[in-house]
mmCIF file of C-alpha atoms in Angstrom:
data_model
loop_
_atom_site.group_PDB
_atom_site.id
_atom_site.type_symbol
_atom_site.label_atom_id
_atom_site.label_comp_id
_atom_site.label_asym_id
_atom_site.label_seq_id
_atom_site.Cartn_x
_atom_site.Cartn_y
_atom_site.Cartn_z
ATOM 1 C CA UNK A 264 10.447 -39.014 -41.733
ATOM 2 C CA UNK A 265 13.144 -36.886 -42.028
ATOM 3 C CA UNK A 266 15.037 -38.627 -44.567
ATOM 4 C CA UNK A 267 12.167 -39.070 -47.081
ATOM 5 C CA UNK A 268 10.491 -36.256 -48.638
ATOM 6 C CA UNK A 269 7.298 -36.158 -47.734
ATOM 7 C CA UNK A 270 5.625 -35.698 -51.610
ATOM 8 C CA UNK A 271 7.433 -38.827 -52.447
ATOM 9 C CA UNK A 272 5.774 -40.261 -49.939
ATOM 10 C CA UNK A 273 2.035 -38.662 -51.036
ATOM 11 C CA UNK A 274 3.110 -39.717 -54.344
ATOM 12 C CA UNK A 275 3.945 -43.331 -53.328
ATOM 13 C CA UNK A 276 0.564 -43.606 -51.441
ATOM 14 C CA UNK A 277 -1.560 -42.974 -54.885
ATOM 15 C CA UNK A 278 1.060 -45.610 -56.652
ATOM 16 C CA UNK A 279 0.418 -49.064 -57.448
ATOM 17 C CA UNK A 280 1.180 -51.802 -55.065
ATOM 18 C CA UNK A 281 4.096 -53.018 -56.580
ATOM 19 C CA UNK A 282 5.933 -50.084 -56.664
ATOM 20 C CA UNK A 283 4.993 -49.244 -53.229
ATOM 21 C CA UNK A 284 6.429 -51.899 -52.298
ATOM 22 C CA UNK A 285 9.601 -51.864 -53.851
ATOM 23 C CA UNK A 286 10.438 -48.619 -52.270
ATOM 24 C CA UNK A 287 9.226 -49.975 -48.849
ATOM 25 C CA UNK A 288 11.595 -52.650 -48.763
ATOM 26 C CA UNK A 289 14.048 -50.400 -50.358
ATOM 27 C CA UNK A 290 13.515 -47.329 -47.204
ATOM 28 C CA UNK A 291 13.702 -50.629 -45.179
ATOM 29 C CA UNK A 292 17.093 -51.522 -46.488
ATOM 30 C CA UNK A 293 18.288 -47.719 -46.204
ATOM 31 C CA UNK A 294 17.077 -47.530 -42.519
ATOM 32 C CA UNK A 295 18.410 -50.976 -41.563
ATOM 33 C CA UNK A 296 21.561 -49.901 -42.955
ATOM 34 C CA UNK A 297 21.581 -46.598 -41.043
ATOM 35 C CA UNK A 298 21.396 -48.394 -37.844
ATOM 36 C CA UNK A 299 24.263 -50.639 -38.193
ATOM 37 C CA UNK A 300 26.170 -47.372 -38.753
ATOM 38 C CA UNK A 301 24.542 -45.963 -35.748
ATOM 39 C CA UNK A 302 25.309 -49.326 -33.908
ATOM 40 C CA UNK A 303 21.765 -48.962 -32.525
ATOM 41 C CA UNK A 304 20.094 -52.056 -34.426
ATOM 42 C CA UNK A 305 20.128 -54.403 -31.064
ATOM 43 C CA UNK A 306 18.026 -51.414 -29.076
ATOM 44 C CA UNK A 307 15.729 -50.788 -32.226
ATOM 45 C CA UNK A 308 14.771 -54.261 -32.545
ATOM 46 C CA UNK A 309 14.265 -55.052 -28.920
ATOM 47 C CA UNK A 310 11.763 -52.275 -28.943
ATOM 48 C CA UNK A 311 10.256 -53.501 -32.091
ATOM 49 C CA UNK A 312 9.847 -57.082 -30.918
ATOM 50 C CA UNK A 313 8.178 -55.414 -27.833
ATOM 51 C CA UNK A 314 6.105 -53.156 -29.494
ATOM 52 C CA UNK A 315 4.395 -56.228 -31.812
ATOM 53 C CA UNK A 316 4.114 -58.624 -29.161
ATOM 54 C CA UNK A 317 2.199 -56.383 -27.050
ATOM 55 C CA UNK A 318 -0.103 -55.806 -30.508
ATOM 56 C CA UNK A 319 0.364 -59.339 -30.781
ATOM 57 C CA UNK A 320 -1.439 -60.621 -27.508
ATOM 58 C CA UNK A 321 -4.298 -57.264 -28.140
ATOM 59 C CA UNK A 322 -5.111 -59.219 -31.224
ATOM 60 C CA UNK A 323 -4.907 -62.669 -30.145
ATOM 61 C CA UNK A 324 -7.710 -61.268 -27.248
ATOM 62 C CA UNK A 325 -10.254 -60.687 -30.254
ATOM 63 C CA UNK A 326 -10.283 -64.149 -31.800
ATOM 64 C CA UNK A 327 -13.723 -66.225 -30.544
ATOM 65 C CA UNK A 328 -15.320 -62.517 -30.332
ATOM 66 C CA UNK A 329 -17.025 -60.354 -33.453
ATOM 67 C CA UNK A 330 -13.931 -58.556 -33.998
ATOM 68 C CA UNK A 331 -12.180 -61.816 -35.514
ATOM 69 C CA UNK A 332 -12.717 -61.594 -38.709
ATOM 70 C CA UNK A 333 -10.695 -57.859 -38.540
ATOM 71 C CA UNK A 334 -8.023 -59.669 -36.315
ATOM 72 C CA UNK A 335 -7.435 -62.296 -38.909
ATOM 73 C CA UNK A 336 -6.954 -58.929 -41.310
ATOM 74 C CA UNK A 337 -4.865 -57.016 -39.342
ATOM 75 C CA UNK A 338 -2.321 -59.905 -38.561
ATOM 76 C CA UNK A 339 -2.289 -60.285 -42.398
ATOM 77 C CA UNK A 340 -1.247 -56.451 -42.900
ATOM 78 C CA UNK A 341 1.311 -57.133 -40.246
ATOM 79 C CA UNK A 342 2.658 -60.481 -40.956
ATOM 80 C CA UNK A 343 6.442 -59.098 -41.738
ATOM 81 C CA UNK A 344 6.893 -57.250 -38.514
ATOM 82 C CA UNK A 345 5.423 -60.263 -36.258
ATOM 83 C CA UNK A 346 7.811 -62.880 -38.205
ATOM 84 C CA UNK A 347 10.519 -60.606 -37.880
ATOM 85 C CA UNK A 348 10.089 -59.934 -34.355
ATOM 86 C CA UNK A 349 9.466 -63.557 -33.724
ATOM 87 C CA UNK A 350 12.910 -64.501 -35.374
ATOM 88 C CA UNK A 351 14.575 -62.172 -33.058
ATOM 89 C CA UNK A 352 12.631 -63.206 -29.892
ATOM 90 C CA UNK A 353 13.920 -67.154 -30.346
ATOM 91 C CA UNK A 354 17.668 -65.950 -31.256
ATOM 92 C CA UNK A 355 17.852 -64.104 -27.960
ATOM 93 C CA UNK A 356 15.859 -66.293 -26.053
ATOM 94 C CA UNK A 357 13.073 -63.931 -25.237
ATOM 95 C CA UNK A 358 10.662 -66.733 -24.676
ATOM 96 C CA UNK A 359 7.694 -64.629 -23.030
ATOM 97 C CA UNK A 360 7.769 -62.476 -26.697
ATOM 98 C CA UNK A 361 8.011 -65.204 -28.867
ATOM 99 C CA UNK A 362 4.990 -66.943 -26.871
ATOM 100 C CA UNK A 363 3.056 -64.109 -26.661
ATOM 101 C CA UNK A 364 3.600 -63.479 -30.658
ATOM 102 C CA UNK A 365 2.558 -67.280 -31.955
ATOM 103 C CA UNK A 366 -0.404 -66.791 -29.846
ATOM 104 C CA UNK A 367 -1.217 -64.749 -32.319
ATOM 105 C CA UNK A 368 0.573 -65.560 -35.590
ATOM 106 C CA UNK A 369 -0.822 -69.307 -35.216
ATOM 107 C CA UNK A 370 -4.426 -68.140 -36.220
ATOM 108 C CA UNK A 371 -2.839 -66.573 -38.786
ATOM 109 C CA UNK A 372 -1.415 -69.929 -40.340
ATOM 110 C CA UNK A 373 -4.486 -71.541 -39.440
ATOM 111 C CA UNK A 374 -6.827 -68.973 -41.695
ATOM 112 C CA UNK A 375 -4.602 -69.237 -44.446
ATOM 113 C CA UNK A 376 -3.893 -72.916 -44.602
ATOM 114 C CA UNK A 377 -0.176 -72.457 -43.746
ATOM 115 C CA UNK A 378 0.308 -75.832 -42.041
ATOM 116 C CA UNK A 379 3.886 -77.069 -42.223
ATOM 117 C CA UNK A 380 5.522 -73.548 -41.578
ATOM 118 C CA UNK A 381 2.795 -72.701 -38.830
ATOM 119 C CA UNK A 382 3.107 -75.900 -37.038
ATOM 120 C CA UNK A 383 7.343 -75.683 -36.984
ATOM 121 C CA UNK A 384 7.189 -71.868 -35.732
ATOM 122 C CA UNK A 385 4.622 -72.397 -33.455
ATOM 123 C CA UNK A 386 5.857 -75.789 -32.184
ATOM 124 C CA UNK A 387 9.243 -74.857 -31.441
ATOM 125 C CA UNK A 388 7.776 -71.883 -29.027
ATOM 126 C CA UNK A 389 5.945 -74.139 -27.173
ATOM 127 C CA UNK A 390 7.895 -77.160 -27.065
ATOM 128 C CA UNK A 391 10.758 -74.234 -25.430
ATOM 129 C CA UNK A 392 8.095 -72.914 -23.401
ATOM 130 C CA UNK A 393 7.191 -75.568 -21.585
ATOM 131 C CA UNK A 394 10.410 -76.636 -20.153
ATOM 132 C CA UNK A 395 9.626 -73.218 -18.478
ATOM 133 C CA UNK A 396 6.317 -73.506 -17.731
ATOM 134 C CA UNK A 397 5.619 -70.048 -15.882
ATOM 135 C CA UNK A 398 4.758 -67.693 -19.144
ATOM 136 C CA UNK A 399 1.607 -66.839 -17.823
ATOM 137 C CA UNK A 400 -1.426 -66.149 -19.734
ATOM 138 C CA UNK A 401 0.474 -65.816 -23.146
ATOM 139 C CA UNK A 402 1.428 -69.994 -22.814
ATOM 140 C CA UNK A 403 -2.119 -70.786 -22.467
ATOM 141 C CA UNK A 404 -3.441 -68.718 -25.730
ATOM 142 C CA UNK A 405 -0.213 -70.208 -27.890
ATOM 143 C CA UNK A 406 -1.624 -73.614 -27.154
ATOM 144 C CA UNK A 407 -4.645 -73.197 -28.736
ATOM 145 C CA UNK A 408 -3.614 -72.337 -32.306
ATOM 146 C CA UNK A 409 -0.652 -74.756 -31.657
ATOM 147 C CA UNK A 410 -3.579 -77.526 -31.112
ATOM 148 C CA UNK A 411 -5.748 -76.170 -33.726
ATOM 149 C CA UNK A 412 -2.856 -76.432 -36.022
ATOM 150 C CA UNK A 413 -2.528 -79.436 -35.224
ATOM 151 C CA UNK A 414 -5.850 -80.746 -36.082
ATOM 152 C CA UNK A 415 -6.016 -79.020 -39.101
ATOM 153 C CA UNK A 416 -2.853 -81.014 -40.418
ATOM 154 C CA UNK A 417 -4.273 -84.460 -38.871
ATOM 155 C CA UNK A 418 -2.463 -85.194 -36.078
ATOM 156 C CA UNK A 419 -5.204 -85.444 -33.719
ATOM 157 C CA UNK A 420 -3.068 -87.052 -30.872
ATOM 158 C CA UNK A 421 -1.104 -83.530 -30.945
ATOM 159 C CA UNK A 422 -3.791 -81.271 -31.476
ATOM 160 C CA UNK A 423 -5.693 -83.057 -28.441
ATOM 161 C CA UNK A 424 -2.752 -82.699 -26.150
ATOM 162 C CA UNK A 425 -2.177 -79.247 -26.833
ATOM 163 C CA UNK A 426 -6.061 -78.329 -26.446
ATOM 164 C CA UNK A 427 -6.421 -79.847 -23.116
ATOM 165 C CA UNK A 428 -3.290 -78.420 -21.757
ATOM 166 C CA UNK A 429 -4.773 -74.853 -22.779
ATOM 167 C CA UNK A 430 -8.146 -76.038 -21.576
ATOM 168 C CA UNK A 431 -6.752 -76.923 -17.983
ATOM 169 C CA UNK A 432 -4.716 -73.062 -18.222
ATOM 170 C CA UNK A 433 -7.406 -71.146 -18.978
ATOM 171 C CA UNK A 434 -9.632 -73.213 -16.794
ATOM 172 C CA UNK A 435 -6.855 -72.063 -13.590
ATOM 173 C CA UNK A 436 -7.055 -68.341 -14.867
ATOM 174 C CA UNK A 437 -10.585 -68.340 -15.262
ATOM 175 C CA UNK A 438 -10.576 -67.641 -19.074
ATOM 176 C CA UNK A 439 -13.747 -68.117 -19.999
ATOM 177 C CA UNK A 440 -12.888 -67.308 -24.333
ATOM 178 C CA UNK A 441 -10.148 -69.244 -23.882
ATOM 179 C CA UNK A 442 -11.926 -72.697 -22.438
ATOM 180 C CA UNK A 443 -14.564 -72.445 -24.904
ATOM 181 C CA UNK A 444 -12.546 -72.199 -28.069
ATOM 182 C CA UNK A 445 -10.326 -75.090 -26.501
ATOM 183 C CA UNK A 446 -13.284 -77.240 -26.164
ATOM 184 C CA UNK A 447 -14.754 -75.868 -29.898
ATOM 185 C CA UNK A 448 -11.235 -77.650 -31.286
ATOM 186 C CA UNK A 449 -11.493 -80.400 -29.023
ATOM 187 C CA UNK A 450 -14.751 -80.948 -30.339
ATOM 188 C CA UNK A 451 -12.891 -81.121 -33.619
ATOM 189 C CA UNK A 452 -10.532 -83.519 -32.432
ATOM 190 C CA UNK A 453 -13.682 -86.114 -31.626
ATOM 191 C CA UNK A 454 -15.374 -85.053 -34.290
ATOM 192 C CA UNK A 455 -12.399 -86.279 -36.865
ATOM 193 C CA UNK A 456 -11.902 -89.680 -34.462
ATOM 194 C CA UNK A 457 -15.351 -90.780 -34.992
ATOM 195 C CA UNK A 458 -16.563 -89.572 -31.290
ATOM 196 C CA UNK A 459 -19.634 -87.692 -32.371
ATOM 197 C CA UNK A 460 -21.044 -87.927 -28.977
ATOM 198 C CA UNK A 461 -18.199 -86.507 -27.524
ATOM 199 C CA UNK A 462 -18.580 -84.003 -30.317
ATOM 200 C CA UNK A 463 -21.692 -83.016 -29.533
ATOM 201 C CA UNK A 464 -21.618 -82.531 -25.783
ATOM 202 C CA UNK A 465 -18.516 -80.321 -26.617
ATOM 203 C CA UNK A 466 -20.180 -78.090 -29.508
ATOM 204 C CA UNK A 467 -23.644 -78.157 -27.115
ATOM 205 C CA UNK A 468 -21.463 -76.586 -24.040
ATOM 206 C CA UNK A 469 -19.656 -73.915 -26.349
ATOM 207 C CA UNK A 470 -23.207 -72.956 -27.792
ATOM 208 C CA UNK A 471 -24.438 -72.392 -24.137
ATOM 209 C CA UNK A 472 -21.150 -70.562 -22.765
ATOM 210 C CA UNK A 473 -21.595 -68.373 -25.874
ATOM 211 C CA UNK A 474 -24.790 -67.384 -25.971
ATOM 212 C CA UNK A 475 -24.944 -66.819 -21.954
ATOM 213 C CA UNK A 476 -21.581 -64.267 -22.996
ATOM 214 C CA UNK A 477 -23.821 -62.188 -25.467
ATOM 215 C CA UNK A 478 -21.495 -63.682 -28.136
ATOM 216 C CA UNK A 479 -23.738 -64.038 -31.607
ATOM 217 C CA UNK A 480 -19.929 -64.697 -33.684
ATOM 218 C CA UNK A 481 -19.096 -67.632 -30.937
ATOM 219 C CA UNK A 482 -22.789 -69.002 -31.074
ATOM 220 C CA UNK A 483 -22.662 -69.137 -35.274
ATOM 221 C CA UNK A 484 -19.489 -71.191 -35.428
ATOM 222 C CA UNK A 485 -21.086 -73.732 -32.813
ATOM 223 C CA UNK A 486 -24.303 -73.778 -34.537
ATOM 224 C CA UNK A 487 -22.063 -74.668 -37.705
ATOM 225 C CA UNK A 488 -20.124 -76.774 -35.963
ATOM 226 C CA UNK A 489 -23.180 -79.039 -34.600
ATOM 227 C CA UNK A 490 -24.005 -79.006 -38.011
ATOM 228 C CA UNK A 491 -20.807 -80.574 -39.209
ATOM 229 C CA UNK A 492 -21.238 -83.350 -36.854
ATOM 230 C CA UNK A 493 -24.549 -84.016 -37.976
ATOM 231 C CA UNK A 494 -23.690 -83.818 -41.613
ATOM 232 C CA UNK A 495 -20.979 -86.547 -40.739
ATOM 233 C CA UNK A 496 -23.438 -88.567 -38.649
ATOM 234 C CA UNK A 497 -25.354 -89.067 -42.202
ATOM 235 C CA UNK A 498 -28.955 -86.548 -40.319
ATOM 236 C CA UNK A 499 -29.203 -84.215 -43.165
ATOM 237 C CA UNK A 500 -32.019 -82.321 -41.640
ATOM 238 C CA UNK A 501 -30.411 -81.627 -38.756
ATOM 239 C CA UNK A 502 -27.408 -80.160 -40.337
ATOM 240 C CA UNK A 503 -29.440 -78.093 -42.546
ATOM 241 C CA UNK A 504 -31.372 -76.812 -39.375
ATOM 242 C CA UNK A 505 -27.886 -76.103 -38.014
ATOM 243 C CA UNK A 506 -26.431 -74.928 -40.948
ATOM 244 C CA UNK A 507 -29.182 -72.641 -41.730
ATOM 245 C CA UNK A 508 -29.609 -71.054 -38.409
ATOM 246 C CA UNK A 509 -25.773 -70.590 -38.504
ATOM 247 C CA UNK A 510 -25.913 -68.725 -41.631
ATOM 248 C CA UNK A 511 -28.621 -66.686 -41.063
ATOM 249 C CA UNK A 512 -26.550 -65.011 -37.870
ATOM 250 C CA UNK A 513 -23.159 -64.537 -39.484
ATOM 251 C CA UNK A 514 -25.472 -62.844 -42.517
ATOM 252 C CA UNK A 515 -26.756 -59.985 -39.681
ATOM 253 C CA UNK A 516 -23.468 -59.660 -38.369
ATOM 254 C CA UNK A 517 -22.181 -59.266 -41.924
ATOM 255 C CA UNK A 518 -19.534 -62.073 -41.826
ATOM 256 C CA UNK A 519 -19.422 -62.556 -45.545
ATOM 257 C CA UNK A 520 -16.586 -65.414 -45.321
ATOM 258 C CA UNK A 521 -18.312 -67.434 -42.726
ATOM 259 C CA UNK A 522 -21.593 -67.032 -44.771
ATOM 260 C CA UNK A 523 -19.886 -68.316 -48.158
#
């Protein structure tokens, strides 16, 4: 702060995006710069790869609750500084950051269709990880969006693997948020392999675990996703009964995406 003066800065906040950034990434150079002079950049990044991973796994806590859809935004607004702390995390083998920042990141990738990247980023963390195999908490919630990921890009063989392996976790740590949006995905997984019974039984025990947690967000994506199975199975009334009742909660809770 002391470096810039502070009416450029009140200036830059009224400017246009574009030129905010510019002299963002241009403050960033400066101060980046600074630091190598300083020879402080290995203790500044440290504590920034800290400082986002511990935002990291806060976020990663709200996903399967009605704070996900500002989650999903906030990781967007910090997407450079959780990629850049990621980076360093791998290159100095800091495995517990790196897994603790996919966790998060992977949803991320997942919301905005960013399959190939996602799945290499997020793959090489846990693939590392589990030659470890004592990260904790943090391994468990990577392997969801690693699975879900997974799905999403059709390889059903990986996403299952990696859904059941963070079922059994969070299952052992008593993660109730966690076990039901493992079984949600897995319930994907059947779903996309022709299992609709399978399907079902999975969507029908996230809709109870959700609605016994109070959880109206949780309870509208199983509703929709009983739906999809049903739409699939060819019984149009019953997904529009699904569909319908789905919509109508993510309209009171104001979830405009979901709704669309």
């Amino acid at each position: 702060a002391s470096l810039v003066d502070k009416s450029l800065v009140t200036r830059l906040d009224h400017a246009g995006g574009e030129a905010r950034f510019t002299m963002v990434d241009s403050l960033r150079q400066f101060a980046a710069e600074f630091l190598e002079v300083a020879e402080e950049t290995q203790l500044v990044r440290a504590a920034h790869a800290a400082h986002f991973a511990t935002l990291a796994e806060r976020i990663e806590r709200q996903f399967g609750t009605d704070a996900e859809e500002q989650a999903t935004a906030h990781l967007a607004v910090e997407q450079a500084n959780l990629r850049t702390a990621l980076e360093w995390a791998m290159d100095h083998s800091e495995l517990a950051t790196g897994v603790r920042l996919v966790a998060a990141l992977g949803w991320l990738w997942y919301a905005r269709g960013d399959l190939a990247d996602g799945r290499a980023q997020i793959e090489r963390v846990v693939v590392a990880a589990s030659a470890v195999n004592d990260l904790g908490d943090p391994q468990a919630a990577a392997l969801i969006p690693a699975g879900i990921l997974a799905w999403a890009d059709g390889d059903f063989e990986r996403a299952r693997f990696h859904l059941t392996e963070a079922l059994r976790r969070s299952q052992e740590r008593g993660e109730q948020r966690r076990c039901v949006l493992a079984k949600a995905f897995l319930g994907h997984v059947a779903r996309a392999k022709g299992d609709y019974d399978h399907a079902v039984a999975l969507h029908e025990q996230c809709l109870s675990e959700f609605r016994a947690l109070g959880n109206a967000h949780g309870s509208a994506w199983a509703l929709y996703d009983l739906g999809l199975v049903a739409r699939d199975r060819g019984a149009e009334g019953e997904a529009r009964r699904y569909f319908t009742e789905s919509r109508t909660l993510f309209r009171e809770m104001t979830y405009d995406w979901a709704v669309a």
